Amino acid sequence: MAERRLERRDAVGGIVVVRVGFPEWPPGAEEWRCPFRILGLGDDSIQLARSVDSIAAIQNAIRGIYRKLVQSGVPLRREGFDDDDENDTGFSLEADRGWGLAFTQRIEQMILDEEAKLPGPTRERQKRKARRKAPAKPRMRTISDAERPRWIAERKLVRCDTVGSIIMVRLSYPESYADENVWKCAFTFEGLDDDLIYFSHGDDSMGALQKALRGIRSKLVQSGVPLRWALSGLEENDIGFSMEADRGHGLAFTRRIEQMILDEEEKYLQRSMRERQEHREARRKARAKPQPK
């Protein structure tokens, strides 16, 4: 469905190819799965990312690729990019949603705060550089029925302001323009925006897919409609689409944000361990307390 070519920057050299397949629900399975594969790092086996809906399976596949590339320890960069983009694979660390909505929102606010600290001229220069590389904002087009995309993944969202109202988010697979070296990936919202079809663009198929996922989040936030992922136990505004650092601010900024995320996760982990230890200690003391006769 989507791929990206990376250059090895070590003594071995050569090209690493990253691929993501279509999400699927095999017969007898209990969840969606999405295959991904990394060729050129030694382990060419097909990996499977799993989740409760087809879009989440794709998201987990992209996160899995990021982890595998980092774990390999091989210096990589996107094929054809400048020397100052070394180690920029186009895959970013995201906050672990397993820590809950409050943690995710805290990380998102930290990203916004860090972006606000950037000098104004620097922000503008970086944004212009990002726009030159590829259009970041999703574009809307009128298309014929023959051109209508084939949707391969979806997510059901519940409107929190209207009882029983559902919004379906649908995602297509990346396609290339016949006369341009640009990829597009379509998405739409059934029940929102009059079902318009949007296109995100990238300089490779993986980039178009990633920008479509970011574009979905951006449009949902801009709508101002209170939503939540249609899964039991989730809170309002937990839609399953995370904010990422704007890559237009440069690799150093992205790496700083990633380190902040890791530091926050470590704090939450240590706090959770202390709370469990205190809970166990309280139960032990309660059991040891003499019972009245």
PDB file of N, CA and C in Angstrom, residues 218-283:
ATOM      1  N   SER A 218      -6.386  17.083  12.183  1.00  0.00           N
ATOM      2  CA  SER A 218      -6.512  18.528  12.033  1.00  0.00           C
ATOM      3  C   SER A 218      -7.946  18.933  11.716  1.00  0.00           C
ATOM      4  N   LYS A 219      -8.601  18.233  10.797  1.00  0.00           N
ATOM      5  CA  LYS A 219      -9.974  18.582  10.417  1.00  0.00           C
ATOM      6  C   LYS A 219     -10.948  18.326  11.563  1.00  0.00           C
ATOM      7  N   LEU A 220     -10.741  17.251  12.315  1.00  0.00           N
ATOM      8  CA  LEU A 220     -11.628  16.963  13.445  1.00  0.00           C
ATOM      9  C   LEU A 220     -11.496  18.030  14.525  1.00  0.00           C
ATOM     10  N   VAL A 221     -10.272  18.444  14.815  1.00  0.00           N
ATOM     11  CA  VAL A 221     -10.065  19.487  15.821  1.00  0.00           C
ATOM     12  C   VAL A 221     -10.663  20.808  15.346  1.00  0.00           C
ATOM     13  N   GLN A 222     -10.453  21.142  14.077  1.00  0.00           N
ATOM     14  CA  GLN A 222     -10.976  22.393  13.530  1.00  0.00           C
ATOM     15  C   GLN A 222     -12.503  22.431  13.522  1.00  0.00           C
ATOM     16  N   SER A 223     -13.132  21.276  13.423  1.00  0.00           N
ATOM     17  CA  SER A 223     -14.599  21.237  13.371  1.00  0.00           C
ATOM     18  C   SER A 223     -15.224  21.752  14.660  1.00  0.00           C
ATOM     19  N   GLY A 224     -14.506  21.609  15.780  1.00  0.00           N
ATOM     20  CA  GLY A 224     -15.036  22.035  17.067  1.00  0.00           C
ATOM     21  C   GLY A 224     -16.104  21.120  17.631  1.00  0.00           C
ATOM     22  N   VAL A 225     -16.369  20.002  16.969  1.00  0.00           N
ATOM     23  CA  VAL A 225     -17.392  19.059  17.425  1.00  0.00           C
ATOM     24  C   VAL A 225     -16.796  18.162  18.508  1.00  0.00           C
ATOM     25  N   PRO A 226     -17.429  18.051  19.683  1.00  0.00           N
ATOM     26  CA  PRO A 226     -16.922  17.141  20.719  1.00  0.00           C
ATOM     27  C   PRO A 226     -17.128  15.690  20.291  1.00  0.00           C
ATOM     28  N   LEU A 227     -16.035  14.947  20.216  1.00  0.00           N
ATOM     29  CA  LEU A 227     -16.074  13.578  19.701  1.00  0.00           C
ATOM     30  C   LEU A 227     -15.284  12.653  20.605  1.00  0.00           C
ATOM     31  N   ARG A 228     -15.574  11.376  20.478  1.00  0.00           N
ATOM     32  CA  ARG A 228     -14.728  10.351  21.101  1.00  0.00           C
ATOM     33  C   ARG A 228     -14.778   9.106  20.237  1.00  0.00           C
ATOM     34  N   TRP A 229     -13.711   8.351  20.316  1.00  0.00           N
ATOM     35  CA  TRP A 229     -13.629   7.068  19.630  1.00  0.00           C
ATOM     36  C   TRP A 229     -14.733   6.172  20.181  1.00  0.00           C
ATOM     37  N   ALA A 230     -15.431   5.463  19.304  1.00  0.00           N
ATOM     38  CA  ALA A 230     -16.580   4.652  19.721  1.00  0.00           C
ATOM     39  C   ALA A 230     -16.133   3.339  20.349  1.00  0.00           C
ATOM     40  N   LEU A 231     -15.366   3.439  21.422  1.00  0.00           N
ATOM     41  CA  LEU A 231     -14.944   2.285  22.205  1.00  0.00           C
ATOM     42  C   LEU A 231     -15.359   2.525  23.646  1.00  0.00           C
ATOM     43  N   SER A 232     -15.732   1.482  24.333  1.00  0.00           N
ATOM     44  CA  SER A 232     -16.192   1.639  25.714  1.00  0.00           C
ATOM     45  C   SER A 232     -15.057   2.127  26.602  1.00  0.00           C
ATOM     46  N   GLY A 233     -15.390   3.016  27.542  1.00  0.00           N
ATOM     47  CA  GLY A 233     -14.427   3.484  28.528  1.00  0.00           C
ATOM     48  C   GLY A 233     -13.597   4.678  28.119  1.00  0.00           C
ATOM     49  N   LEU A 234     -13.778   5.187  26.893  1.00  0.00           N
ATOM     50  CA  LEU A 234     -12.985   6.331  26.456  1.00  0.00           C
ATOM     51  C   LEU A 234     -13.686   7.640  26.781  1.00  0.00           C
ATOM     52  N   GLU A 235     -12.880   8.686  26.961  1.00  0.00           N
ATOM     53  CA  GLU A 235     -13.407   9.990  27.348  1.00  0.00           C
ATOM     54  C   GLU A 235     -13.670  10.866  26.124  1.00  0.00           C
ATOM     55  N   GLU A 236     -14.434  11.947  26.355  1.00  0.00           N
ATOM     56  CA  GLU A 236     -14.647  12.938  25.305  1.00  0.00           C
ATOM     57  C   GLU A 236     -13.301  13.494  24.846  1.00  0.00           C
ATOM     58  N   ASN A 237     -13.187  13.713  23.537  1.00  0.00           N
ATOM     59  CA  ASN A 237     -11.985  14.239  22.875  1.00  0.00           C
ATOM     60  C   ASN A 237     -10.887  13.197  22.695  1.00  0.00           C
ATOM     61  N   ASP A 238     -11.123  11.964  23.104  1.00  0.00           N
ATOM     62  CA  ASP A 238     -10.167  10.894  22.831  1.00  0.00           C
ATOM     63  C   ASP A 238     -10.565  10.260  21.502  1.00  0.00           C
ATOM     64  N   ILE A 239      -9.985  10.756  20.414  1.00  0.00           N
ATOM     65  CA  ILE A 239     -10.373  10.316  19.075  1.00  0.00           C
ATOM     66  C   ILE A 239      -9.372   9.339  18.464  1.00  0.00           C
ATOM     67  N   GLY A 240      -8.255   9.096  19.148  1.00  0.00           N
ATOM     68  CA  GLY A 240      -7.285   8.126  18.654  1.00  0.00           C
ATOM     69  C   GLY A 240      -6.330   8.659  17.604  1.00  0.00           C
ATOM     70  N   PHE A 241      -6.342   9.967  17.367  1.00  0.00           N
ATOM     71  CA  PHE A 241      -5.397  10.603  16.444  1.00  0.00           C
ATOM     72  C   PHE A 241      -4.535  11.573  17.248  1.00  0.00           C
ATOM     73  N   SER A 242      -3.236  11.335  17.272  1.00  0.00           N
ATOM     74  CA  SER A 242      -2.333  12.103  18.135  1.00  0.00           C
ATOM     75  C   SER A 242      -1.680  13.254  17.386  1.00  0.00           C
ATOM     76  N   MET A 243      -1.368  14.310  18.140  1.00  0.00           N
ATOM     77  CA  MET A 243      -0.593  15.422  17.583  1.00  0.00           C
ATOM     78  C   MET A 243       0.872  15.016  17.485  1.00  0.00           C
ATOM     79  N   GLU A 244       1.516  15.436  16.404  1.00  0.00           N
ATOM     80  CA  GLU A 244       2.950  15.237  16.242  1.00  0.00           C
ATOM     81  C   GLU A 244       3.633  16.591  16.122  1.00  0.00           C
ATOM     82  N   ALA A 245       4.903  16.626  16.445  1.00  0.00           N
ATOM     83  CA  ALA A 245       5.669  17.860  16.264  1.00  0.00           C
ATOM     84  C   ALA A 245       5.727  18.211  14.786  1.00  0.00           C
ATOM     85  N   ASP A 246       5.579  19.490  14.473  1.00  0.00           N
ATOM     86  CA  ASP A 246       5.648  19.965  13.090  1.00  0.00           C
ATOM     87  C   ASP A 246       7.054  19.724  12.554  1.00  0.00           C
ATOM     88  N   ARG A 247       7.186  18.847  11.551  1.00  0.00           N
ATOM     89  CA  ARG A 247       8.500  18.510  11.022  1.00  0.00           C
ATOM     90  C   ARG A 247       9.136  19.692  10.302  1.00  0.00           C
ATOM     91  N   GLY A 248       8.344  20.720   9.987  1.00  0.00           N
ATOM     92  CA  GLY A 248       8.899  21.900   9.346  1.00  0.00           C
ATOM     93  C   GLY A 248       9.834  22.690  10.239  1.00  0.00           C
ATOM     94  N   HIS A 249       9.805  22.410  11.552  1.00  0.00           N
ATOM     95  CA  HIS A 249      10.695  23.110  12.479  1.00  0.00           C
ATOM     96  C   HIS A 249      12.090  22.495  12.499  1.00  0.00           C
ATOM     97  N   GLY A 250      12.299  21.431  11.760  1.00  0.00           N
ATOM     98  CA  GLY A 250      13.628  20.849  11.664  1.00  0.00           C
ATOM     99  C   GLY A 250      13.816  19.610  12.520  1.00  0.00           C
ATOM    100  N   LEU A 251      14.864  18.849  12.179  1.00  0.00           N
ATOM    101  CA  LEU A 251      15.133  17.583  12.857  1.00  0.00           C
ATOM    102  C   LEU A 251      15.494  17.788  14.322  1.00  0.00           C
ATOM    103  N   ALA A 252      16.273  18.832  14.634  1.00  0.00           N
ATOM    104  CA  ALA A 252      16.675  19.066  16.027  1.00  0.00           C
ATOM    105  C   ALA A 252      15.454  19.297  16.910  1.00  0.00           C
ATOM    106  N   PHE A 253      14.483  20.054  16.395  1.00  0.00           N
ATOM    107  CA  PHE A 253      13.259  20.305  17.163  1.00  0.00           C
ATOM    108  C   PHE A 253      12.493  19.004  17.378  1.00  0.00           C
ATOM    109  N   THR A 254      12.380  18.193  16.323  1.00  0.00           N
ATOM    110  CA  THR A 254      11.679  16.913  16.437  1.00  0.00           C
ATOM    111  C   THR A 254      12.338  16.023  17.471  1.00  0.00           C
ATOM    112  N   ARG A 255      13.671  15.958  17.452  1.00  0.00           N
ATOM    113  CA  ARG A 255      14.387  15.116  18.413  1.00  0.00           C
ATOM    114  C   ARG A 255      14.179  15.627  19.840  1.00  0.00           C
ATOM    115  N   ARG A 256      14.137  16.946  20.011  1.00  0.00           N
ATOM    116  CA  ARG A 256      13.909  17.501  21.348  1.00  0.00           C
ATOM    117  C   ARG A 256      12.529  17.108  21.865  1.00  0.00           C
ATOM    118  N   ILE A 257      11.527  17.167  21.009  1.00  0.00           N
ATOM    119  CA  ILE A 257      10.181  16.768  21.404  1.00  0.00           C
ATOM    120  C   ILE A 257      10.144  15.286  21.759  1.00  0.00           C
ATOM    121  N   GLU A 258      10.814  14.463  20.959  1.00  0.00           N
ATOM    122  CA  GLU A 258      10.841  13.025  21.237  1.00  0.00           C
ATOM    123  C   GLU A 258      11.483  12.739  22.591  1.00  0.00           C
ATOM    124  N   GLN A 259      12.561  13.458  22.928  1.00  0.00           N
ATOM    125  CA  GLN A 259      13.200  13.256  24.230  1.00  0.00           C
ATOM    126  C   GLN A 259      12.287  13.694  25.357  1.00  0.00           C
ATOM    127  N   MET A 260      11.523  14.763  25.150  1.00  0.00           N
ATOM    128  CA  MET A 260      10.569  15.217  26.160  1.00  0.00           C
ATOM    129  C   MET A 260       9.492  14.160  26.390  1.00  0.00           C
ATOM    130  N   ILE A 261       9.038  13.530  25.305  1.00  0.00           N
ATOM    131  CA  ILE A 261       8.034  12.471  25.439  1.00  0.00           C
ATOM    132  C   ILE A 261       8.605  11.309  26.245  1.00  0.00           C
ATOM    133  N   LEU A 262       9.834  10.898  25.921  1.00  0.00           N
ATOM    134  CA  LEU A 262      10.468   9.799  26.658  1.00  0.00           C
ATOM    135  C   LEU A 262      10.637  10.152  28.132  1.00  0.00           C
ATOM    136  N   ASP A 263      11.035  11.387  28.420  1.00  0.00           N
ATOM    137  CA  ASP A 263      11.206  11.814  29.814  1.00  0.00           C
ATOM    138  C   ASP A 263       9.877  11.777  30.566  1.00  0.00           C
ATOM    139  N   GLU A 264       8.805  12.235  29.914  1.00  0.00           N
ATOM    140  CA  GLU A 264       7.491  12.232  30.557  1.00  0.00           C
ATOM    141  C   GLU A 264       6.999  10.810  30.787  1.00  0.00           C
ATOM    142  N   GLU A 265       7.228   9.928  29.820  1.00  0.00           N
ATOM    143  CA  GLU A 265       6.826   8.533  29.992  1.00  0.00           C
ATOM    144  C   GLU A 265       7.573   7.893  31.150  1.00  0.00           C
ATOM    145  N   GLU A 266       8.860   8.224  31.296  1.00  0.00           N
ATOM    146  CA  GLU A 266       9.647   7.682  32.407  1.00  0.00           C
ATOM    147  C   GLU A 266       9.106   8.183  33.744  1.00  0.00           C
ATOM    148  N   LYS A 267       8.713   9.471  33.810  1.00  0.00           N
ATOM    149  CA  LYS A 267       8.125  10.015  35.036  1.00  0.00           C
ATOM    150  C   LYS A 267       6.830   9.293  35.386  1.00  0.00           C
ATOM    151  N   TYR A 268       5.972   9.080  34.386  1.00  0.00           N
ATOM    152  CA  TYR A 268       4.707   8.399  34.625  1.00  0.00           C
ATOM    153  C   TYR A 268       4.935   6.963  35.062  1.00  0.00           C
ATOM    154  N   LEU A 269       5.942   6.315  34.456  1.00  0.00           N
ATOM    155  CA  LEU A 269       6.243   4.937  34.828  1.00  0.00           C
ATOM    156  C   LEU A 269       6.708   4.863  36.273  1.00  0.00           C
ATOM    157  N   GLN A 270       7.627   5.752  36.667  1.00  0.00           N
ATOM    158  CA  GLN A 270       8.122   5.756  38.040  1.00  0.00           C
ATOM    159  C   GLN A 270       7.002   6.068  39.029  1.00  0.00           C
ATOM    160  N   ARG A 271       6.128   7.011  38.686  1.00  0.00           N
ATOM    161  CA  ARG A 271       4.998   7.357  39.550  1.00  0.00           C
ATOM    162  C   ARG A 271       4.054   6.171  39.702  1.00  0.00           C
ATOM    163  N   SER A 272       3.806   5.490  38.592  1.00  0.00           N
ATOM    164  CA  SER A 272       2.916   4.331  38.640  1.00  0.00           C
ATOM    165  C   SER A 272       3.499   3.230  39.511  1.00  0.00           C
ATOM    166  N   MET A 273       4.814   3.015  39.407  1.00  0.00           N
ATOM    167  CA  MET A 273       5.467   1.989  40.224  1.00  0.00           C
ATOM    168  C   MET A 273       5.394   2.351  41.704  1.00  0.00           C
ATOM    169  N   ARG A 274       5.589   3.635  42.042  1.00  0.00           N
ATOM    170  CA  ARG A 274       5.499   4.059  43.440  1.00  0.00           C
ATOM    171  C   ARG A 274       4.086   3.858  43.984  1.00  0.00           C
ATOM    172  N   GLU A 275       3.094   4.217  43.172  1.00  0.00           N
ATOM    173  CA  GLU A 275       1.710   4.075  43.619  1.00  0.00           C
ATOM    174  C   GLU A 275       1.358   2.610  43.854  1.00  0.00           C
ATOM    175  N   ARG A 276       1.822   1.716  42.977  1.00  0.00           N
ATOM    176  CA  ARG A 276       1.560   0.287  43.175  1.00  0.00           C
ATOM    177  C   ARG A 276       2.247  -0.221  44.435  1.00  0.00           C
ATOM    178  N   GLN A 277       3.495   0.239  44.652  1.00  0.00           N
ATOM    179  CA  GLN A 277       4.226  -0.176  45.840  1.00  0.00           C
ATOM    180  C   GLN A 277       3.526   0.312  47.104  1.00  0.00           C
ATOM    181  N   GLU A 278       3.061   1.565  47.092  1.00  0.00           N
ATOM    182  CA  GLU A 278       2.350   2.110  48.253  1.00  0.00           C
ATOM    183  C   GLU A 278       1.042   1.365  48.486  1.00  0.00           C
ATOM    184  N   HIS A 279       0.368   0.985  47.413  1.00  0.00           N
ATOM    185  CA  HIS A 279      -0.887   0.249  47.545  1.00  0.00           C
ATOM    186  C   HIS A 279      -0.640  -1.128  48.162  1.00  0.00           C
ATOM    187  N   ARG A 280       0.427  -1.807  47.680  1.00  0.00           N
ATOM    188  CA  ARG A 280       0.759  -3.123  48.238  1.00  0.00           C
ATOM    189  C   ARG A 280       1.139  -3.009  49.707  1.00  0.00           C
ATOM    190  N   GLU A 281       1.896  -1.958  50.052  1.00  0.00           N
ATOM    191  CA  GLU A 281       2.318  -1.766  51.436  1.00  0.00           C
ATOM    192  C   GLU A 281       1.118  -1.491  52.336  1.00  0.00           C
ATOM    193  N   ALA A 282       0.160  -0.705  51.839  1.00  0.00           N
ATOM    194  CA  ALA A 282      -1.046  -0.416  52.624  1.00  0.00           C
ATOM    195  C   ALA A 282      -1.852  -1.687  52.867  1.00  0.00           C
ATOM    196  N   ARG A 283      -1.957  -2.544  51.859  1.00  0.00           N
ATOM    197  CA  ARG A 283      -2.701  -3.804  52.028  1.00  0.00           C
ATOM    198  C   ARG A 283      -1.980  -4.731  53.000  1.00  0.00           C
TER     199      ARG A 283
END
